[in-house]
Tab-separated table of C-alpha atoms in Angstrom:
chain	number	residue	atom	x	y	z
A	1	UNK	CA	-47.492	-41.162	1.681
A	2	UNK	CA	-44.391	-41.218	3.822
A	3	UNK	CA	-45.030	-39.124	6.852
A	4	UNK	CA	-41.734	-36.975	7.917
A	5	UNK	CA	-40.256	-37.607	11.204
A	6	UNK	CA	-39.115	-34.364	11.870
A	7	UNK	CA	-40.525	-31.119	10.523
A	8	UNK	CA	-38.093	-28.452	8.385
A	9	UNK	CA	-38.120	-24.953	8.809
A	10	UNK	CA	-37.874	-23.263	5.308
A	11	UNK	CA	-36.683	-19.777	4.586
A	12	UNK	CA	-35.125	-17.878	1.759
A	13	UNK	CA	-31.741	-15.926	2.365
A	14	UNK	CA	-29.877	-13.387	0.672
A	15	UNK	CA	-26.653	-15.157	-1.397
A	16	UNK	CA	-24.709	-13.403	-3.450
A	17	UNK	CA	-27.774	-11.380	-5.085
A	18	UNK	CA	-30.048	-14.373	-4.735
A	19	UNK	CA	-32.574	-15.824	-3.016
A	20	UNK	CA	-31.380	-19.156	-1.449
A	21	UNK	CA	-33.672	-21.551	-0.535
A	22	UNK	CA	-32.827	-23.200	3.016
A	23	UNK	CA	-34.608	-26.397	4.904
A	24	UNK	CA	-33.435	-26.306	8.562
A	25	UNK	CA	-33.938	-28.656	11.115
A	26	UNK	CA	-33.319	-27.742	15.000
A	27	UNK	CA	-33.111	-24.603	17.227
A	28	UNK	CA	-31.306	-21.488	16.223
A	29	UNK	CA	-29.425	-20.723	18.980
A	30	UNK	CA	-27.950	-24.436	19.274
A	31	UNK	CA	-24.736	-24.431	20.531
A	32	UNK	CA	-23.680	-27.843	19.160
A	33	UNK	CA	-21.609	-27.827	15.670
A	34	UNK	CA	-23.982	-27.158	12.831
A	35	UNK	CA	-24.440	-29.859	10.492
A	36	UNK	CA	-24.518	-28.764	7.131
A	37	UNK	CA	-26.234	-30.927	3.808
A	38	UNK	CA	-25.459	-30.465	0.173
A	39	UNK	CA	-27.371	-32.181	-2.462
A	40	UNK	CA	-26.603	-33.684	-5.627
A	41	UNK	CA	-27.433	-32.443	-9.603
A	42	UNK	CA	-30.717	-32.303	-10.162
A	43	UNK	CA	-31.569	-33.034	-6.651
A	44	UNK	CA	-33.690	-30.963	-4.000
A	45	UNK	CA	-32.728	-29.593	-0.135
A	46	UNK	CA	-35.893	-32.459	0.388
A	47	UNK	CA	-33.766	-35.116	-0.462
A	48	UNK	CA	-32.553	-35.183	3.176
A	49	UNK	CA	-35.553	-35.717	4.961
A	50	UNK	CA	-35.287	-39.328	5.038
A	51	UNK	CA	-31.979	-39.622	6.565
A	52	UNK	CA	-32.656	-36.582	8.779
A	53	UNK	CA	-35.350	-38.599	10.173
A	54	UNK	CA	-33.083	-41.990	10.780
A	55	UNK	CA	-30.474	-39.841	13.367
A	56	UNK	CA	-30.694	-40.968	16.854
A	57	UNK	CA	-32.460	-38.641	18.784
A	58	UNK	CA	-29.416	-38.206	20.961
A	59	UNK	CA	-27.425	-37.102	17.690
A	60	UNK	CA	-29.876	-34.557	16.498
A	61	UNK	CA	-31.520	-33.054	19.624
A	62	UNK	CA	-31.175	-29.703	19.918
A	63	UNK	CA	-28.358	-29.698	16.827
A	64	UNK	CA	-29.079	-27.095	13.923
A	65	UNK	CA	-29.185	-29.216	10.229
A	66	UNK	CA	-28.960	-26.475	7.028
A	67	UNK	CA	-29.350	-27.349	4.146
A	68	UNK	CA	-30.164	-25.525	0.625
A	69	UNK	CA	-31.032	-25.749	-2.633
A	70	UNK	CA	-28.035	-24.948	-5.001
A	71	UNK	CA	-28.953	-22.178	-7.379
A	72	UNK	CA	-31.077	-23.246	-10.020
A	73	UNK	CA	-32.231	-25.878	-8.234
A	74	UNK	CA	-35.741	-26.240	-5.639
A	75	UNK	CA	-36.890	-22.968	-4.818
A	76	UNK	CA	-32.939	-21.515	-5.026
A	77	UNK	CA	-34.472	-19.560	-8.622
A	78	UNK	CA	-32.244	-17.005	-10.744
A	79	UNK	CA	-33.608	-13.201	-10.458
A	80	UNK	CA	-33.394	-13.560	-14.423
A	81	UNK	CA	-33.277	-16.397	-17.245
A	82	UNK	CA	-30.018	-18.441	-16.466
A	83	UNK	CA	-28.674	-20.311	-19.827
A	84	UNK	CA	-25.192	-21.556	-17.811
A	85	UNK	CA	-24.213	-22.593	-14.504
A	86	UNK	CA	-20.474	-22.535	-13.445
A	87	UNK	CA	-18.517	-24.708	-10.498
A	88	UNK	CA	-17.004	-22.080	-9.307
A	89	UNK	CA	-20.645	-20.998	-8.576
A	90	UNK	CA	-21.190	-22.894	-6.041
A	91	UNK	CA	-18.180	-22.574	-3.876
A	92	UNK	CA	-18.889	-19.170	-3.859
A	93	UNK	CA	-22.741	-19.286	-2.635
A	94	UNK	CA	-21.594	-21.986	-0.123
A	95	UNK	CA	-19.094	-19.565	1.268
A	96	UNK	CA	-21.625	-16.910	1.574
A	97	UNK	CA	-24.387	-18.929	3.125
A	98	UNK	CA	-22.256	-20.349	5.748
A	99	UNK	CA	-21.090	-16.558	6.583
A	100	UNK	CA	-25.130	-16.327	6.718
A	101	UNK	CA	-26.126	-19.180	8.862
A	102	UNK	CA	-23.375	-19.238	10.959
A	103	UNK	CA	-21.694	-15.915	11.471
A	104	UNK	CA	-20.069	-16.588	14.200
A	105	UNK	CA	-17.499	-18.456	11.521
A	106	UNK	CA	-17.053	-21.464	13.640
A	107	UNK	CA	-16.804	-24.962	11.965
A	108	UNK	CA	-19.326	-27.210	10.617
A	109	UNK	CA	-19.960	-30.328	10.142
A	110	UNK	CA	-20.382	-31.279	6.214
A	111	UNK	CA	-22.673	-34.098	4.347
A	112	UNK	CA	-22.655	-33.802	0.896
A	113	UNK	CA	-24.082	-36.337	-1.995
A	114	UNK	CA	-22.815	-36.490	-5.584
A	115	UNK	CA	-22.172	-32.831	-7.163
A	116	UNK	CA	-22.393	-31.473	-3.879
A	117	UNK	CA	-19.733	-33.983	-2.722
A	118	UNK	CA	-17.431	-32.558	-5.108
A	119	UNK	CA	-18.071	-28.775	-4.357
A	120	UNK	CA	-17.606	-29.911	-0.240
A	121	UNK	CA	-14.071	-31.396	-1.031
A	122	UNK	CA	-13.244	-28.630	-3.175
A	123	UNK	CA	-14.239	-25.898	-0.497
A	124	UNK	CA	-13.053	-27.860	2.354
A	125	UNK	CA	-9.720	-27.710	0.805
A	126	UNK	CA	-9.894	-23.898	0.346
A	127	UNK	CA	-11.398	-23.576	4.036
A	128	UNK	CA	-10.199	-25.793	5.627
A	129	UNK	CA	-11.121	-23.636	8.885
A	130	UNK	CA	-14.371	-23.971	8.120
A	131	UNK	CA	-15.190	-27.455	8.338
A	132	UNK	CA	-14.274	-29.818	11.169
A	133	UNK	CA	-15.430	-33.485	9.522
A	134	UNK	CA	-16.980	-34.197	5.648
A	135	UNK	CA	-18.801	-37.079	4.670
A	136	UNK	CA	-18.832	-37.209	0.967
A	137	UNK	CA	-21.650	-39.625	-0.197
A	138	UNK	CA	-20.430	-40.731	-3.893
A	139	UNK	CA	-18.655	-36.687	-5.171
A	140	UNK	CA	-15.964	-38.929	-6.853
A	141	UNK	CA	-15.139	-36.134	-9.064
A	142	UNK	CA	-14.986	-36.336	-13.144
A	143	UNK	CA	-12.686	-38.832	-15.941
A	144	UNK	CA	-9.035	-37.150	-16.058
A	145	UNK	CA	-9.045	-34.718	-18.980
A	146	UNK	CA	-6.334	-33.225	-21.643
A	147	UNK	CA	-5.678	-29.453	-22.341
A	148	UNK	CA	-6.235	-31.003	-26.035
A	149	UNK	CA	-9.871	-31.867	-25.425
A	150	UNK	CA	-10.354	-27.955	-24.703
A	151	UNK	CA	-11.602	-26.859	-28.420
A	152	UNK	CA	-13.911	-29.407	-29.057
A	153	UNK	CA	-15.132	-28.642	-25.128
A	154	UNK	CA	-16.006	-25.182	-26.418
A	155	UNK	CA	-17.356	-25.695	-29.226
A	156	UNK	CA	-19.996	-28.037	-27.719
A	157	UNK	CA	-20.614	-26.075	-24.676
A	158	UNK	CA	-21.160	-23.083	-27.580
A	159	UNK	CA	-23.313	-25.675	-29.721
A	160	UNK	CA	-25.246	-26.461	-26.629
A	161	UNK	CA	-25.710	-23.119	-25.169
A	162	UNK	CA	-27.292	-22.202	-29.219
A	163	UNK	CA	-29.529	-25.645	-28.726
A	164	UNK	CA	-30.975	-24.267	-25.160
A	165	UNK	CA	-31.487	-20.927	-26.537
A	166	UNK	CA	-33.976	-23.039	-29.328
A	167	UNK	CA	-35.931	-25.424	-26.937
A	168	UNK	CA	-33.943	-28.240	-27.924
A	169	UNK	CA	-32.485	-28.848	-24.110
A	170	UNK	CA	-35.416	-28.845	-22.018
A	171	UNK	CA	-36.728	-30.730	-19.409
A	172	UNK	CA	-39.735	-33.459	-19.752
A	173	UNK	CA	-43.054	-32.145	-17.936
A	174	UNK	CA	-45.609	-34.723	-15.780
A	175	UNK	CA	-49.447	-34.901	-16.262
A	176	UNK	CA	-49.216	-35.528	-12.099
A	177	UNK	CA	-47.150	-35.951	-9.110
A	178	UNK	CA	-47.677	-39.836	-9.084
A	179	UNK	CA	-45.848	-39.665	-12.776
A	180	UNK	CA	-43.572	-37.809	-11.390
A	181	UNK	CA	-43.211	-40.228	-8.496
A	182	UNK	CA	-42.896	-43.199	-10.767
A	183	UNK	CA	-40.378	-41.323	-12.735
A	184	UNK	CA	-38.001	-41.151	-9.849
A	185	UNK	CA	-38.615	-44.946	-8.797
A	186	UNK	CA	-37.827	-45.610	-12.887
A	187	UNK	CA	-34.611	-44.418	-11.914
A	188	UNK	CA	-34.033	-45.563	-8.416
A	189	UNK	CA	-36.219	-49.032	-8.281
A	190	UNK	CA	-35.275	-48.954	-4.834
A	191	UNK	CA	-37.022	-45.768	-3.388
A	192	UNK	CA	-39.790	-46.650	-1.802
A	193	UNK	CA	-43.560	-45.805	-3.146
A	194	UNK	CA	-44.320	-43.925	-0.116
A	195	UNK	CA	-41.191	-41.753	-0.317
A	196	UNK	CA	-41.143	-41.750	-3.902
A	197	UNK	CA	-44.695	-39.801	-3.693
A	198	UNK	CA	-43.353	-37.121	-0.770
A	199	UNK	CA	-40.505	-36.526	-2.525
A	200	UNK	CA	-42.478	-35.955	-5.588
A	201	UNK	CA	-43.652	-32.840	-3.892
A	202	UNK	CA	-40.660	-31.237	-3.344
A	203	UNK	CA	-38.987	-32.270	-6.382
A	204	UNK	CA	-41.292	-31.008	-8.743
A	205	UNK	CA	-43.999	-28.458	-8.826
A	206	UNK	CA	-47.470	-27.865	-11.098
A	207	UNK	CA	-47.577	-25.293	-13.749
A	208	UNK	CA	-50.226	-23.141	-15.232
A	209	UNK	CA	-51.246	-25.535	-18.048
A	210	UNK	CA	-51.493	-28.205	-15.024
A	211	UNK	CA	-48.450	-30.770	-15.471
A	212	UNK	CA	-45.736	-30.568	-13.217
A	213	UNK	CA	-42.472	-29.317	-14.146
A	214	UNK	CA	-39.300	-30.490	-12.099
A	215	UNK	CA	-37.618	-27.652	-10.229
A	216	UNK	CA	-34.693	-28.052	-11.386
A	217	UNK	CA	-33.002	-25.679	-14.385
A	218	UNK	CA	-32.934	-27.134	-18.085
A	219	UNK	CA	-29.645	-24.794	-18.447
A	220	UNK	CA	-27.794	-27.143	-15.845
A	221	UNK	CA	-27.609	-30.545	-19.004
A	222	UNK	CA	-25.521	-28.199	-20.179
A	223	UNK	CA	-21.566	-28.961	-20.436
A	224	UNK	CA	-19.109	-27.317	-17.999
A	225	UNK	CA	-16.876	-25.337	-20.347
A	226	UNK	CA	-14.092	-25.814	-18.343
A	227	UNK	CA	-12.387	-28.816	-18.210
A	228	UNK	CA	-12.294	-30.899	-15.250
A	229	UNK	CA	-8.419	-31.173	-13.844
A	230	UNK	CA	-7.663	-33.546	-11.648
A	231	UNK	CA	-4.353	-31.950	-10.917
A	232	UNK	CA	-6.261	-28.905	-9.607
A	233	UNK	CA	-8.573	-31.559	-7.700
A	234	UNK	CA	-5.855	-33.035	-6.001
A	235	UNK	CA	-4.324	-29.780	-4.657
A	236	UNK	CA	-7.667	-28.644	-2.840
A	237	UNK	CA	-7.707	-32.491	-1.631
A	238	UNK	CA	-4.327	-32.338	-0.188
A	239	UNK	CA	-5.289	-28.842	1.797
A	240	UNK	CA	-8.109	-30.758	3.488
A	241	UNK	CA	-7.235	-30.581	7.412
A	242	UNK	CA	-10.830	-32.074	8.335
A	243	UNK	CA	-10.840	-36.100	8.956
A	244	UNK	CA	-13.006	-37.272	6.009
A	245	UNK	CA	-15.274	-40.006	5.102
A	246	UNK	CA	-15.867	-41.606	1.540
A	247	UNK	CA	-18.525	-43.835	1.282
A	248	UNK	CA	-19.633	-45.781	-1.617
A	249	UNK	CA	-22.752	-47.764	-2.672
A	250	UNK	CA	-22.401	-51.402	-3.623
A	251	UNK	CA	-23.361	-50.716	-6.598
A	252	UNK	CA	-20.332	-49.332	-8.829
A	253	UNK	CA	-21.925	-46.039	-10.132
A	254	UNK	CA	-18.990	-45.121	-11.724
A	255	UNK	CA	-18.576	-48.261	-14.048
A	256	UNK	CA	-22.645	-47.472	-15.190
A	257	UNK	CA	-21.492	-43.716	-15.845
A	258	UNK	CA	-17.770	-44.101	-17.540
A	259	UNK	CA	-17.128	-47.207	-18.430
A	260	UNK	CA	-13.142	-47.629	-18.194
A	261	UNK	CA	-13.074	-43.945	-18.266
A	262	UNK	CA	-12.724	-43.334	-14.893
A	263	UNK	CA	-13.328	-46.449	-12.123
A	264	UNK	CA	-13.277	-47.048	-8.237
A	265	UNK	CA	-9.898	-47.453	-8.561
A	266	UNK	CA	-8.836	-44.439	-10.109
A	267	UNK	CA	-11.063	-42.393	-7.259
A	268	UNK	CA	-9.137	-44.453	-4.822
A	269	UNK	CA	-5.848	-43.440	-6.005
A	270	UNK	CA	-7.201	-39.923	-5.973
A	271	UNK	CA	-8.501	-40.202	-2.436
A	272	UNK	CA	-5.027	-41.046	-1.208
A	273	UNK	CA	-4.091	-37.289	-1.273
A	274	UNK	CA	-6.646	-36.491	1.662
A	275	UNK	CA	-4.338	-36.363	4.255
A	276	UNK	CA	-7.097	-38.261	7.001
A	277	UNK	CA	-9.828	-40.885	5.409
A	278	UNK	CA	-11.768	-43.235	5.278
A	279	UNK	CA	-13.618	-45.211	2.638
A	280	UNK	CA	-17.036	-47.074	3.910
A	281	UNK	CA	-19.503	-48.984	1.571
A	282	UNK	CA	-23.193	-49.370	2.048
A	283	UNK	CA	-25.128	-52.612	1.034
A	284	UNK	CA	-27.807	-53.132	-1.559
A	285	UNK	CA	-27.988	-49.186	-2.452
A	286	UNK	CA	-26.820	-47.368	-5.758
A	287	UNK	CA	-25.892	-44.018	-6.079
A	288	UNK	CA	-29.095	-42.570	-4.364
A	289	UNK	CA	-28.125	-44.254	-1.098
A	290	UNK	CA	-29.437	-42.021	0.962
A	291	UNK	CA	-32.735	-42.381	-0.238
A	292	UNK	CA	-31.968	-46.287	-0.643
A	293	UNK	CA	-30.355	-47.279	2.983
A	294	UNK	CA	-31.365	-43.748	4.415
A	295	UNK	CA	-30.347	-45.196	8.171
A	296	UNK	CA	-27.320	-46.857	7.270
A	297	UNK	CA	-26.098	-43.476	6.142
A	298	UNK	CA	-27.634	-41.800	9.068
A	299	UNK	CA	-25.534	-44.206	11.311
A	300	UNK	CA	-22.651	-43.531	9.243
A	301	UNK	CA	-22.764	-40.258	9.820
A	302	UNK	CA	-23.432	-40.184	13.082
A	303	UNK	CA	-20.621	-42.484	14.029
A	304	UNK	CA	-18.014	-40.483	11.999
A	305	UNK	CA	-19.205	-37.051	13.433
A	306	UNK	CA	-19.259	-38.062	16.944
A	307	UNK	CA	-16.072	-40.162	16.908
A	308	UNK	CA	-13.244	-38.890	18.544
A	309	UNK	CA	-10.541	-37.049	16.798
């Protein structure tokens, strides 16, 4: 089993009237700028360890790393049964665990893969104060939409929420954490077995009846009500004051997911209204890259974040 490099602290901290789970890397006190990680959907805090363990040990020495599970996600649980999670959500509990972690309201640093991409640009176009360089890895944001698509949105985020409420959106359970494990290299065939099985771990976790359950909430397959609006994406890109950094797998995730719905084009065109990035690729990975090229992206990040202005 893949052995980690360098050991997380974990703790649980008050967010908005939950209990936020938090992996943490580094001293405390540090007085370098605190790096901040934001998973993906369906995706665990974990999920960093592997580039965490690729930085230099002149980039991460003595430098605090945060970073959570989103709510309803890992050990981040709901105080009560949860049958909807909302975007807006998670702008909010990011907000409130920065003012946690880092009181003293300076700037961070910001990683963020997939969903949690698209909450960082978001958030660092609302504060942009608060963050002093992103890295989004793949948060390309959702197809254009149509205020006429907004009925039939309802009705199947109404359709769905009545199909959770009967067991008919659930998530699939494990007999062990090696099927677990060879469930997530199903899907990535690229993660290796060794980090496949740590991973496992933390991305799933046994239940009374003995199979393991993944720790992630069935109540998140469930449609955003709202409709994505690329106009209202574009504004919060435009605020963004920190220098930011796109980068891309080589293999076209989008095109898998959408189809001519939405391609690397499209994103391309949207990226234009950041007023400062940059777009870099990474080599035989897909949209797990981190876990697939885990010190490319280190180096990536490292490079960007260290850079000067």
């Amino acid at each position: 089993m893949y052995t980690p490099q360098r050991i997380a602290q974990t703790q649980h901290v008050p967010v908005r009237n939950l209990s936020y789970h938090v992996r943490t890397w580094g001293p405390a006190n540090s007085t370098r700028t605190p790096l901040v990680l934001l998973h993906g959907w369906m995706d665990v805090s974990a999920s960093w360890q592997f580039v965490v363990d690729a930085f230099s040990t002149a980039f991460a020495q003595g430098r605090r790393i945060i970073a959570p599970d989103w709510r309803g996600f890992g050990l981040s649980h709901m105080p009560t049964p949860c049958d909807n999670y909302y975007y807006s959500d998670y702008l909010g509990d990011l907000d409130a665990l920065l003012r946690h972690m880092v009181p003293s309201g300076e700037p961070i640093d910001l990683v963020a893969h997939s969903m949690g991409g698209n909450v960082a640009m978001f958030y660092s176009g609302a504060r942009p104060a608060r963050v002093r360089r992103l890295v989004n890895l793949e948060g390309f944001g959702m197809p254009a939409s149509r205020p006429s698509q907004a009925p039939k949105r309802t009705a199947q985020w109404l359709d769905e929420l009545q199909q959770l409420e009967a067991g008919a959106i659930a998530l699939k359970t494990y007999a062990s954490v090696e099927e677990v494990a060879q469930r997530l290299r199903k899907t990535n065939p690229r993660l290796q077995a060794d980090k496949a099985l740590w991973l496992a771990q933390h991305w799933s976790a046994p239940q009374a009846d003995g199979r393991w359950a993944i720790l992630g909430d069935a109540a998140h397959k469930i449609v955003n009500a709202q409709l994505f609006r690329v106009d209202e994406a574009l504004a919060h890109y435009a605020a963004i004051t920190a220098p930011v950094l796109a980068v891309e797998a080589s293999d076209d995730s989008l095109a898998g997911w959408w189809k001519e719905r939405y391609t690397l084009a499209e994103y391309h065109e949207r990226l234009q209204a950041v007023p400062n990035c940059r777009i870099a690729l990474v080599q035989d990975a897909g949209h797990m890259l981190h876990h697939d090229q885990p010190a490319v992206v280190a180096q990536l990040i490292e490079d960007f974040i260290t850079r000067e202005a």
